[in-house]
Amino acid sequence: MQRIGFIVLPGFQMLSVSSLSVFELANWELGESVYSVHLLSETGGSIRSSVGIGVATEPFDDRKFDTLMVGGSVVAGALTPGVSKFLHRGLRRSRRVASTCTARSCWPKQVCWTAVARRRIGIARENCRLGFQK
C-alpha cells in the first residue's frame, strides 16, 4: 500500500484538498485500498479552512510517505518552523513531494514551499518569488 501524506495548514483552501479524491477514485476503480491517505498537521486535531470548515488531522511524526503533498494557506504565519522542518525531512524521506498551491494561495509575503523542493520535483514555480530560508 502506498502512503500519501497531505499537510494541512490553518486557513487552507478547500480546492487544494480536493486533489485527494484522485486517490479515493483510484482505490474504488481498483477494488482495493492501494493508497492510504493521511491528513497531517503540526499539532494534529481539527484544522480550519479559509471558509471555516474543519478537517481532522494526524500530528507530524516519523512515518515515511511514498508521496508527501502540501496545500497553500491564506493565513500569514501558517508556515511555522515546525512545518518547515517536517518538509525538509520529507524531502529526504519521501519518494515524491508535490504541492497543490498556486502562488497566490501559498504563504503570502513569506515562502512558497516549492522553492524548497525545486530540485526534488524538478519544477520551479515562476510566481514563487522568494527562496527558502533555513
Tab-separated table of N, CA, C and O in Angstrom:
chain	number	residue	atom	x	y	z
A	1	MET	N	0.843	-1.178	0.000
A	1	MET	CA	0.000	0.000	0.000
A	1	MET	C	0.892	1.246	0.000
A	1	MET	O	1.883	1.297	0.705
A	2	GLN	N	0.512	2.221	-0.796
A	2	GLN	CA	1.262	3.469	-0.841
A	2	GLN	C	0.651	4.480	0.126
A	2	GLN	O	-0.553	4.708	0.114
A	3	ARG	N	1.497	5.054	0.940
A	3	ARG	CA	1.052	6.022	1.938
A	3	ARG	C	1.185	7.432	1.363
A	3	ARG	O	2.250	7.841	0.929
A	4	ILE	N	0.071	8.177	1.378
A	4	ILE	CA	0.026	9.542	0.881
A	4	ILE	C	-0.161	10.464	2.082
A	4	ILE	O	-1.130	10.326	2.826
A	5	GLY	N	0.746	11.401	2.272
A	5	GLY	CA	0.632	12.385	3.342
A	5	GLY	C	0.283	13.741	2.748
A	5	GLY	O	0.906	14.166	1.777
A	6	PHE	N	-0.718	14.403	3.304
A	6	PHE	CA	-1.121	15.724	2.838
A	6	PHE	C	-1.074	16.683	4.013
A	6	PHE	O	-1.818	16.521	4.981
A	7	ILE	N	-0.182	17.678	3.937
A	7	ILE	CA	-0.034	18.648	5.017
A	7	ILE	C	-1.119	19.706	4.887
A	7	ILE	O	-1.232	20.371	3.865
A	8	VAL	N	-1.906	19.833	5.944
A	8	VAL	CA	-2.994	20.804	6.003
A	8	VAL	C	-2.552	21.939	6.923
A	8	VAL	O	-2.201	21.708	8.073
A	9	LEU	N	-2.576	23.160	6.393
A	9	LEU	CA	-2.203	24.333	7.174
A	9	LEU	C	-3.446	25.104	7.580
A	9	LEU	O	-4.460	25.073	6.877
A	10	PRO	N	-3.401	25.824	8.703
A	10	PRO	CA	-4.535	26.667	9.072
A	10	PRO	C	-4.852	27.640	7.932
A	10	PRO	O	-3.946	28.231	7.344
A	11	GLY	N	-6.126	27.759	7.602
A	11	GLY	CA	-6.537	28.636	6.514
A	11	GLY	C	-6.344	28.029	5.137
A	11	GLY	O	-6.341	28.737	4.136
A	12	PHE	N	-6.218	26.691	5.070
A	12	PHE	CA	-6.040	26.030	3.773
A	12	PHE	C	-7.260	26.247	2.894
A	12	PHE	O	-8.367	26.489	3.377
A	13	GLN	N	-7.069	26.165	1.613
A	13	GLN	CA	-8.182	26.313	0.681
A	13	GLN	C	-8.750	24.934	0.350
A	13	GLN	O	-8.002	23.989	0.088
A	14	MET	N	-10.063	24.829	0.362
A	14	MET	CA	-10.734	23.553	0.134
A	14	MET	C	-10.361	22.932	-1.208
A	14	MET	O	-10.255	21.718	-1.332
A	15	LEU	N	-10.130	23.755	-2.209
A	15	LEU	CA	-9.768	23.239	-3.522
A	15	LEU	C	-8.480	22.422	-3.466
A	15	LEU	O	-8.350	21.419	-4.171
A	16	SER	N	-7.542	22.799	-2.617
A	16	SER	CA	-6.284	22.053	-2.546
A	16	SER	C	-6.503	20.632	-2.023
A	16	SER	O	-5.881	19.691	-2.498
A	17	VAL	N	-7.402	20.465	-1.082
A	17	VAL	CA	-7.678	19.140	-0.513
A	17	VAL	C	-8.469	18.272	-1.486
A	17	VAL	O	-8.386	17.051	-1.447
A	18	SER	N	-9.201	18.901	-2.393
A	18	SER	CA	-9.998	18.124	-3.347
A	18	SER	C	-9.116	17.251	-4.245
A	18	SER	O	-9.589	16.257	-4.793
A	19	SER	N	-7.851	17.584	-4.357
A	19	SER	CA	-6.936	16.770	-5.172
A	19	SER	C	-6.805	15.346	-4.628
A	19	SER	O	-6.449	14.427	-5.373
A	20	LEU	N	-7.123	15.161	-3.368
A	20	LEU	CA	-7.017	13.826	-2.768
A	20	LEU	C	-8.065	12.859	-3.301
A	20	LEU	O	-7.929	11.644	-3.157
A	21	SER	N	-9.102	13.364	-3.941
A	21	SER	CA	-10.135	12.486	-4.497
A	21	SER	C	-9.560	11.583	-5.586
A	21	SER	O	-10.129	10.517	-5.865
A	22	VAL	N	-8.448	11.955	-6.167
A	22	VAL	CA	-7.790	11.098	-7.165
A	22	VAL	C	-7.450	9.744	-6.551
A	22	VAL	O	-7.665	8.700	-7.165
A	23	PHE	N	-6.938	9.769	-5.330
A	23	PHE	CA	-6.566	8.512	-4.663
A	23	PHE	C	-7.800	7.720	-4.253
A	23	PHE	O	-7.817	6.496	-4.333
A	24	GLU	N	-8.838	8.409	-3.820
A	24	GLU	CA	-10.101	7.756	-3.479
A	24	GLU	C	-10.670	7.027	-4.696
A	24	GLU	O	-11.058	5.859	-4.617
A	25	LEU	N	-10.701	7.707	-5.830
A	25	LEU	CA	-11.244	7.102	-7.044
A	25	LEU	C	-10.364	5.966	-7.563
A	25	LEU	O	-10.883	4.976	-8.080
A	26	ALA	N	-9.058	6.100	-7.417
A	26	ALA	CA	-8.163	5.011	-7.827
A	26	ALA	C	-8.427	3.763	-6.991
A	26	ALA	O	-8.511	2.651	-7.533
A	27	ASN	N	-8.569	3.917	-5.685
A	27	ASN	CA	-8.892	2.779	-4.813
A	27	ASN	C	-10.213	2.141	-5.221
A	27	ASN	O	-10.338	0.915	-5.277
A	28	TRP	N	-11.210	2.971	-5.506
A	28	TRP	CA	-12.519	2.463	-5.902
A	28	TRP	C	-12.432	1.704	-7.221
A	28	TRP	O	-12.971	0.609	-7.360
A	29	GLU	N	-11.726	2.269	-8.198
A	29	GLU	CA	-11.598	1.641	-9.511
A	29	GLU	C	-10.848	0.309	-9.423
A	29	GLU	O	-11.192	-0.650	-10.108
A	30	LEU	N	-9.818	0.263	-8.579
A	30	LEU	CA	-9.024	-0.961	-8.432
A	30	LEU	C	-9.707	-2.002	-7.549
A	30	LEU	O	-9.301	-3.159	-7.533
A	31	GLY	N	-10.708	-1.586	-6.799
A	31	GLY	CA	-11.437	-2.517	-5.945
A	31	GLY	C	-10.696	-2.889	-4.678
A	31	GLY	O	-11.056	-3.855	-4.003
A	32	GLU	N	-9.663	-2.153	-4.350
A	32	GLU	CA	-8.905	-2.381	-3.119
A	32	GLU	C	-8.211	-1.085	-2.710
A	32	GLU	O	-8.076	-0.164	-3.502
A	33	SER	N	-7.755	-1.047	-1.471
A	33	SER	CA	-7.076	0.152	-0.971
A	33	SER	C	-5.595	0.095	-1.320
A	33	SER	O	-4.794	-0.481	-0.594
A	34	VAL	N	-5.249	0.691	-2.435
A	34	VAL	CA	-3.854	0.771	-2.865
A	34	VAL	C	-3.192	2.003	-2.240
A	34	VAL	O	-2.013	2.012	-1.952
A	35	TYR	N	-3.990	3.056	-2.021
A	35	TYR	CA	-3.491	4.307	-1.465
A	35	TYR	C	-4.116	4.547	-0.095
A	35	TYR	O	-5.323	4.472	0.067
A	36	SER	N	-3.278	4.849	0.876
A	36	SER	CA	-3.716	5.207	2.218
A	36	SER	C	-3.425	6.694	2.407
A	36	SER	O	-2.259	7.105	2.406
A	37	VAL	N	-4.481	7.506	2.526
A	37	VAL	CA	-4.336	8.953	2.590
A	37	VAL	C	-4.386	9.417	4.045
A	37	VAL	O	-5.267	9.012	4.807
A	38	HIS	N	-3.425	10.280	4.407
A	38	HIS	CA	-3.330	10.803	5.765
A	38	HIS	C	-3.262	12.323	5.722
A	38	HIS	O	-2.360	12.887	5.096
A	39	LEU	N	-4.221	12.984	6.373
A	39	LEU	CA	-4.172	14.430	6.521
A	39	LEU	C	-3.306	14.737	7.731
A	39	LEU	O	-3.533	14.198	8.814
A	40	LEU	N	-2.320	15.591	7.548
A	40	LEU	CA	-1.325	15.859	8.581
A	40	LEU	C	-1.291	17.331	8.952
A	40	LEU	O	-1.538	18.194	8.109
A	41	SER	N	-0.947	17.605	10.198
A	41	SER	CA	-0.692	18.976	10.630
A	41	SER	C	0.332	18.926	11.756
A	41	SER	O	0.610	17.861	12.312
A	42	GLU	N	0.863	20.072	12.072
A	42	GLU	CA	1.908	20.128	13.101
A	42	GLU	C	1.398	19.640	14.450
A	42	GLU	O	2.085	18.910	15.153
A	43	THR	N	0.187	19.996	14.810
A	43	THR	CA	-0.347	19.651	16.130
A	43	THR	C	-1.343	18.506	16.113
A	43	THR	O	-1.680	17.971	17.166
A	44	GLY	N	-1.850	18.144	14.935
A	44	GLY	CA	-2.933	17.174	14.864
A	44	GLY	C	-4.238	17.848	15.279
A	44	GLY	O	-4.266	19.023	15.629
A	45	GLY	N	-5.327	17.123	15.180
A	45	GLY	CA	-6.624	17.677	15.558
A	45	GLY	C	-7.286	18.405	14.405
A	45	GLY	O	-6.882	18.289	13.252
A	46	SER	N	-8.301	19.184	14.732
A	46	SER	CA	-9.081	19.876	13.717
A	46	SER	C	-8.354	21.133	13.223
A	46	SER	O	-7.898	21.943	14.023
A	47	ILE	N	-8.255	21.272	11.911
A	47	ILE	CA	-7.653	22.441	11.276
A	47	ILE	C	-8.739	23.081	10.417
A	47	ILE	O	-9.372	22.412	9.601
A	48	ARG	N	-8.926	24.395	10.582
A	48	ARG	CA	-9.994	25.111	9.868
A	48	ARG	C	-9.497	25.650	8.535
A	48	ARG	O	-8.409	26.184	8.426
A	49	SER	N	-10.348	25.518	7.526
A	49	SER	CA	-10.053	26.017	6.182
A	49	SER	C	-10.335	27.515	6.102
A	49	SER	O	-10.831	28.114	7.054
A	50	SER	N	-10.057	28.082	4.945
A	50	SER	CA	-10.306	29.509	4.735
A	50	SER	C	-11.790	29.857	4.773
A	50	SER	O	-12.146	31.005	5.019
A	51	VAL	N	-12.649	28.874	4.567
A	51	VAL	CA	-14.096	29.113	4.663
A	51	VAL	C	-14.678	28.633	5.987
A	51	VAL	O	-15.891	28.655	6.179
A	52	GLY	N	-13.823	28.187	6.906
A	52	GLY	CA	-14.266	27.818	8.243
A	52	GLY	C	-14.599	26.359	8.469
A	52	GLY	O	-14.989	25.975	9.556
A	53	ILE	N	-14.464	25.525	7.453
A	53	ILE	CA	-14.729	24.090	7.609
A	53	ILE	C	-13.490	23.424	8.192
A	53	ILE	O	-12.380	23.613	7.690
A	54	GLY	N	-13.678	22.637	9.231
A	54	GLY	CA	-12.563	21.953	9.867
A	54	GLY	C	-12.387	20.539	9.347
A	54	GLY	O	-13.364	19.882	8.973
A	55	VAL	N	-11.139	20.077	9.295
A	55	VAL	CA	-10.845	18.681	8.951
A	55	VAL	C	-9.970	18.087	10.053
A	55	VAL	O	-9.160	18.785	10.661
A	56	ALA	N	-10.175	16.810	10.314
A	56	ALA	CA	-9.396	16.110	11.326
A	56	ALA	C	-8.043	15.736	10.745
A	56	ALA	O	-7.957	15.233	9.622
A	57	THR	N	-6.972	16.003	11.494
A	57	THR	CA	-5.616	15.697	11.035
A	57	THR	C	-4.859	14.879	12.069
A	57	THR	O	-5.202	14.875	13.252
A	58	GLU	N	-3.829	14.221	11.598
A	58	GLU	CA	-2.908	13.484	12.448
A	58	GLU	C	-1.671	14.356	12.661
A	58	GLU	O	-1.269	15.078	11.749
A	59	PRO	N	-1.045	14.290	13.842
A	59	PRO	CA	0.155	15.107	14.059
A	59	PRO	C	1.352	14.568	13.269
A	59	PRO	O	1.410	13.379	12.948
A	60	PHE	N	2.297	15.461	12.957
A	60	PHE	CA	3.535	15.042	12.310
A	60	PHE	C	4.216	13.992	13.174
A	60	PHE	O	4.185	14.065	14.399
A	61	ASP	N	4.841	13.019	12.528
A	61	ASP	CA	5.636	12.024	13.229
A	61	ASP	C	6.725	11.527	12.289
A	61	ASP	O	7.026	12.173	11.289
A	62	ASP	N	7.311	10.392	12.588
A	62	ASP	CA	8.450	9.881	11.811
A	62	ASP	C	8.069	8.927	10.683
A	62	ASP	O	8.945	8.298	10.101
A	63	ARG	N	6.783	8.791	10.374
A	63	ARG	CA	6.390	7.904	9.290
A	63	ARG	C	6.986	8.360	7.962
A	63	ARG	O	7.187	9.539	7.734
A	64	LYS	N	7.213	7.400	7.092
A	64	LYS	CA	7.653	7.702	5.731
A	64	LYS	C	6.434	7.659	4.820
A	64	LYS	O	5.534	6.847	5.020
A	65	PHE	N	6.424	8.528	3.821
A	65	PHE	CA	5.329	8.586	2.865
A	65	PHE	C	5.874	8.370	1.462
A	65	PHE	O	6.953	8.856	1.130
A	66	ASP	N	5.134	7.633	0.655
A	66	ASP	CA	5.508	7.498	-0.749
A	66	ASP	C	5.388	8.854	-1.428
A	66	ASP	O	6.243	9.251	-2.205
A	67	THR	N	4.296	9.558	-1.121
A	67	THR	CA	4.073	10.895	-1.666
A	67	THR	C	3.695	11.820	-0.524
A	67	THR	O	2.826	11.503	0.278
A	68	LEU	N	4.362	12.961	-0.463
A	68	LEU	CA	4.051	13.981	0.526
A	68	LEU	C	3.591	15.221	-0.236
A	68	LEU	O	4.278	15.685	-1.144
A	69	MET	N	2.403	15.701	0.110
A	69	MET	CA	1.816	16.862	-0.573
A	69	MET	C	1.520	17.948	0.453
A	69	MET	O	1.340	17.658	1.633
A	70	VAL	N	1.448	19.172	-0.030
A	70	VAL	CA	1.064	20.288	0.837
A	70	VAL	C	0.232	21.263	0.031
A	70	VAL	O	0.464	21.460	-1.160
A	71	GLY	N	-0.770	21.816	0.685
A	71	GLY	CA	-1.609	22.829	0.044
A	71	GLY	C	-1.260	24.204	0.571
A	71	GLY	O	-0.561	24.351	1.565
A	72	GLY	N	-1.754	25.222	-0.106
A	72	GLY	CA	-1.481	26.589	0.302
A	72	GLY	C	-2.377	27.026	1.449
A	72	GLY	O	-3.268	26.310	1.888
A	73	SER	N	-2.103	28.216	1.932
A	73	SER	CA	-2.881	28.790	3.013
A	73	SER	C	-3.014	30.286	2.793
A	73	SER	O	-2.121	30.918	2.229
A	74	VAL	N	-4.122	30.846	3.256
A	74	VAL	CA	-4.324	32.288	3.180
A	74	VAL	C	-3.970	32.969	4.497
A	74	VAL	O	-4.119	34.170	4.637
A	75	VAL	N	-3.485	32.190	5.468
A	75	VAL	CA	-3.160	32.724	6.791
A	75	VAL	C	-1.672	33.053	6.865
A	75	VAL	O	-0.824	32.174	6.653
A	76	ALA	N	-1.360	34.308	7.172
A	76	ALA	CA	0.035	34.690	7.384
A	76	ALA	C	0.565	33.933	8.600
A	76	ALA	O	-0.122	33.787	9.605
A	77	GLY	N	1.751	33.401	8.500
A	77	GLY	CA	2.356	32.663	9.602
A	77	GLY	C	2.024	31.189	9.622
A	77	GLY	O	2.413	30.483	10.549
A	78	ALA	N	1.298	30.685	8.619
A	78	ALA	CA	0.940	29.265	8.595
A	78	ALA	C	2.170	28.383	8.422
A	78	ALA	O	2.187	27.238	8.868
A	79	LEU	N	3.195	28.908	7.777
A	79	LEU	CA	4.433	28.160	7.592
A	79	LEU	C	5.315	28.386	8.812
A	79	LEU	O	6.117	29.303	8.863
A	80	THR	N	5.133	27.531	9.811
A	80	THR	CA	5.885	27.652	11.059
A	80	THR	C	7.225	26.932	10.930
A	80	THR	O	7.424	26.140	10.000
A	81	PRO	N	8.144	27.154	11.850
A	81	PRO	CA	9.401	26.398	11.829
A	81	PRO	C	9.178	24.880	11.889
A	81	PRO	O	9.909	24.119	11.258
A	82	GLY	N	8.147	24.436	12.600
A	82	GLY	CA	7.839	23.007	12.673
A	82	GLY	C	7.416	22.434	11.335
A	82	GLY	O	7.797	21.322	10.976
A	83	VAL	N	6.615	23.190	10.580
A	83	VAL	CA	6.200	22.749	9.245
A	83	VAL	C	7.410	22.712	8.322
A	83	VAL	O	7.607	21.745	7.579
A	84	SER	N	8.249	23.739	8.381
A	84	SER	CA	9.461	23.776	7.547
A	84	SER	C	10.365	22.585	7.839
A	84	SER	O	10.883	21.946	6.916
A	85	LYS	N	10.534	22.267	9.096
A	85	LYS	CA	11.376	21.128	9.486
A	85	LYS	C	10.794	19.821	8.942
A	85	LYS	O	11.519	18.977	8.410
A	86	PHE	N	9.472	19.660	9.065
A	86	PHE	CA	8.826	18.451	8.565
A	86	PHE	C	8.979	18.338	7.051
A	86	PHE	O	9.220	17.253	6.515
A	87	LEU	N	8.858	19.458	6.326
A	87	LEU	CA	9.045	19.449	4.874
A	87	LEU	C	10.478	19.077	4.505
A	87	LEU	O	10.697	18.308	3.568
A	88	HIS	N	11.439	19.612	5.233
A	88	HIS	CA	12.841	19.255	4.962
A	88	HIS	C	13.064	17.752	5.131
A	88	HIS	O	13.708	17.110	4.310
A	89	ARG	N	12.535	17.214	6.224
A	89	ARG	CA	12.650	15.760	6.444
A	89	ARG	C	11.948	14.998	5.336
A	89	ARG	O	12.428	13.975	4.870
A	90	GLY	N	10.779	15.492	4.921
A	90	GLY	CA	10.012	14.834	3.873
A	90	GLY	C	10.755	14.775	2.552
A	90	GLY	O	10.606	13.812	1.796
A	91	LEU	N	11.558	15.791	2.251
A	91	LEU	CA	12.335	15.787	1.011
A	91	LEU	C	13.329	14.636	0.978
A	91	LEU	O	13.623	14.080	-0.069
A	92	ARG	N	13.844	14.277	2.129
A	92	ARG	CA	14.802	13.163	2.210
A	92	ARG	C	14.112	11.807	2.335
A	92	ARG	O	14.654	10.802	1.900
A	93	ARG	N	12.941	11.784	2.937
A	93	ARG	CA	12.309	10.514	3.287
A	93	ARG	C	11.192	10.065	2.355
A	93	ARG	O	10.776	8.918	2.417
A	94	SER	N	10.689	10.947	1.515
A	94	SER	CA	9.559	10.607	0.645
A	94	SER	C	10.032	10.374	-0.779
A	94	SER	O	10.977	11.012	-1.234
A	95	ARG	N	9.351	9.473	-1.477
A	95	ARG	CA	9.695	9.225	-2.884
A	95	ARG	C	9.318	10.394	-3.771
A	95	ARG	O	10.008	10.708	-4.733
A	96	ARG	N	8.192	11.039	-3.456
A	96	ARG	CA	7.717	12.173	-4.239
A	96	ARG	C	7.236	13.266	-3.295
A	96	ARG	O	6.669	12.968	-2.252
A	97	VAL	N	7.448	14.502	-3.710
A	97	VAL	CA	6.944	15.641	-2.962
A	97	VAL	C	6.216	16.533	-3.957
A	97	VAL	O	6.712	16.760	-5.058
A	98	ALA	N	5.027	16.993	-3.591
A	98	ALA	CA	4.228	17.793	-4.522
A	98	ALA	C	3.480	18.881	-3.766
A	98	ALA	O	3.347	18.835	-2.550
A	99	SER	N	2.991	19.837	-4.517
A	99	SER	CA	2.230	20.934	-3.946
A	99	SER	C	0.982	21.174	-4.771
A	99	SER	O	1.011	21.064	-5.990
A	100	THR	N	-0.101	21.510	-4.082
A	100	THR	CA	-1.316	21.885	-4.792
A	100	THR	C	-1.514	23.387	-4.741
A	100	THR	O	-2.529	23.891	-5.173
A	101	CYS	N	-0.531	24.104	-4.217
A	101	CYS	CA	-0.714	25.546	-4.063
A	101	CYS	C	-0.424	26.286	-5.364
A	101	CYS	O	0.302	25.810	-6.225
A	102	THR	N	-1.042	27.433	-5.475
A	102	THR	CA	-0.679	28.386	-6.513
A	102	THR	C	0.024	29.522	-5.793
A	102	THR	O	-0.059	29.639	-4.580
A	103	ALA	N	0.707	30.349	-6.510
A	103	ALA	CA	1.485	31.408	-5.858
A	103	ALA	C	0.630	32.272	-4.943
A	103	ALA	O	1.055	32.660	-3.880
A	104	ARG	N	-0.584	32.578	-5.336
A	104	ARG	CA	-1.427	33.445	-4.514
A	104	ARG	C	-1.945	32.739	-3.275
A	104	ARG	O	-2.315	33.383	-2.318
A	105	SER	N	-2.009	31.410	-3.293
A	105	SER	CA	-2.541	30.716	-2.122
A	105	SER	C	-1.453	30.072	-1.287
A	105	SER	O	-1.753	29.388	-0.336
A	106	CYS	N	-0.197	30.279	-1.638
A	106	CYS	CA	0.888	29.775	-0.792
A	106	CYS	C	0.947	30.617	0.477
A	106	CYS	O	-0.066	30.932	1.049
A	107	TRP	N	2.094	31.034	0.833
A	107	TRP	CA	2.257	31.795	2.042
A	107	TRP	C	2.599	33.227	1.655
A	107	TRP	O	3.740	33.543	1.378
A	108	PRO	N	1.600	34.106	1.597
A	108	PRO	CA	1.834	35.469	1.121
A	108	PRO	C	2.976	36.146	1.867
A	108	PRO	O	3.064	36.057	3.077
A	109	LYS	N	3.827	36.815	1.128
A	109	LYS	CA	4.955	37.580	1.655
A	109	LYS	C	5.890	36.727	2.490
A	109	LYS	O	6.610	37.231	3.326
A	110	GLN	N	5.842	35.421	2.305
A	110	GLN	CA	6.769	34.557	3.025
A	110	GLN	C	7.500	33.681	2.031
A	110	GLN	O	8.368	34.153	1.342
A	111	VAL	N	7.106	32.424	1.970
A	111	VAL	CA	7.836	31.445	1.182
A	111	VAL	C	6.877	30.522	0.478
A	111	VAL	O	5.931	30.049	1.077
A	112	CYS	N	7.080	30.293	-0.791
A	112	CYS	CA	6.365	29.208	-1.449
A	112	CYS	C	7.201	27.965	-1.215
A	112	CYS	O	8.373	27.927	-1.550
A	113	TRP	N	6.640	26.961	-0.636
A	113	TRP	CA	7.430	25.801	-0.231
A	113	TRP	C	8.055	25.095	-1.423
A	113	TRP	O	9.041	24.396	-1.283
A	114	THR	N	7.519	25.283	-2.627
A	114	THR	CA	8.104	24.591	-3.778
A	114	THR	C	9.532	25.034	-4.023
A	114	THR	O	10.300	24.320	-4.651
A	115	ALA	N	9.922	26.200	-3.525
A	115	ALA	CA	11.322	26.607	-3.626
A	115	ALA	C	12.204	25.627	-2.865
A	115	ALA	O	13.339	25.370	-3.252
A	116	VAL	N	11.675	25.047	-1.797
A	116	VAL	CA	12.411	24.057	-1.024
A	116	VAL	C	12.609	22.792	-1.852
A	116	VAL	O	13.679	22.188	-1.875
A	117	ALA	N	11.566	22.386	-2.551
A	117	ALA	CA	11.556	21.098	-3.235
A	117	ALA	C	11.941	21.188	-4.700
A	117	ALA	O	11.936	20.187	-5.391
A	118	ARG	N	12.303	22.354	-5.184
A	118	ARG	CA	12.542	22.546	-6.612
A	118	ARG	C	13.453	21.472	-7.190
A	118	ARG	O	13.160	20.872	-8.197
A	119	ARG	N	14.551	21.191	-6.534
A	119	ARG	CA	15.474	20.201	-7.093
A	119	ARG	C	14.877	18.797	-7.030
A	119	ARG	O	15.147	17.962	-7.867
A	120	ARG	N	14.034	18.539	-6.054
A	120	ARG	CA	13.478	17.194	-5.875
A	120	ARG	C	12.387	16.892	-6.892
A	120	ARG	O	12.329	15.802	-7.430
A	121	ILE	N	11.502	17.841	-7.150
A	121	ILE	CA	10.384	17.550	-8.037
A	121	ILE	C	10.591	18.124	-9.428
A	121	ILE	O	9.771	17.927	-10.301
A	122	GLY	N	11.700	18.826	-9.620
A	122	GLY	CA	12.069	19.254	-10.954
A	122	GLY	C	11.233	20.364	-11.552
A	122	GLY	O	11.160	20.495	-12.756
A	123	ILE	N	10.583	21.168	-10.720
A	123	ILE	CA	9.827	22.284	-11.264
A	123	ILE	C	10.196	23.555	-10.518
A	123	ILE	O	10.665	23.517	-9.405
A	124	ALA	N	9.989	24.652	-11.147
A	124	ALA	CA	10.170	25.947	-10.495
A	124	ALA	C	8.929	26.770	-10.789
A	124	ALA	O	8.609	27.026	-11.934
A	125	ARG	N	8.219	27.144	-9.790
A	125	ARG	CA	7.021	27.949	-9.994
A	125	ARG	C	7.446	29.391	-10.214
A	125	ARG	O	8.037	30.005	-9.344
A	126	GLU	N	7.123	29.899	-11.387
A	126	GLU	CA	7.521	31.256	-11.736
A	126	GLU	C	6.969	32.287	-10.775
A	126	GLU	O	7.592	33.310	-10.524
A	127	ASN	N	5.807	32.018	-10.230
A	127	ASN	CA	5.181	33.008	-9.369
A	127	ASN	C	5.696	32.983	-7.925
A	127	ASN	O	5.330	33.827	-7.144
A	128	CYS	N	6.498	32.004	-7.594
A	128	CYS	CA	7.053	31.934	-6.234
A	128	CYS	C	8.337	32.759	-6.241
A	128	CYS	O	9.378	32.296	-6.682
A	129	ARG	N	8.236	33.957	-5.747
A	129	ARG	CA	9.330	34.906	-5.877
A	129	ARG	C	10.400	34.750	-4.812
A	129	ARG	O	11.500	35.232	-4.975
A	130	LEU	N	10.074	34.168	-3.686
A	130	LEU	CA	11.033	34.116	-2.590
A	130	LEU	C	11.653	32.741	-2.473
A	130	LEU	O	10.986	31.737	-2.625
A	131	GLY	N	12.908	32.681	-2.130
A	131	GLY	CA	13.577	31.415	-1.882
A	131	GLY	C	13.368	30.983	-0.440
A	131	GLY	O	12.884	31.733	0.381
A	132	PHE	N	13.750	29.780	-0.152
A	132	PHE	CA	13.572	29.229	1.189
A	132	PHE	C	14.717	29.665	2.090
A	132	PHE	O	15.870	29.630	1.691
A	133	GLN	N	14.407	30.071	3.291
A	133	GLN	CA	15.408	30.463	4.280
A	133	GLN	C	15.459	29.411	5.370
A	133	GLN	O	14.457	29.098	5.972
A	134	LYS	N	16.625	28.872	5.608
A	134	LYS	CA	16.757	27.877	6.687
A	134	LYS	C	16.701	28.521	8.036
A	134	LYS	O	17.085	29.598	8.249
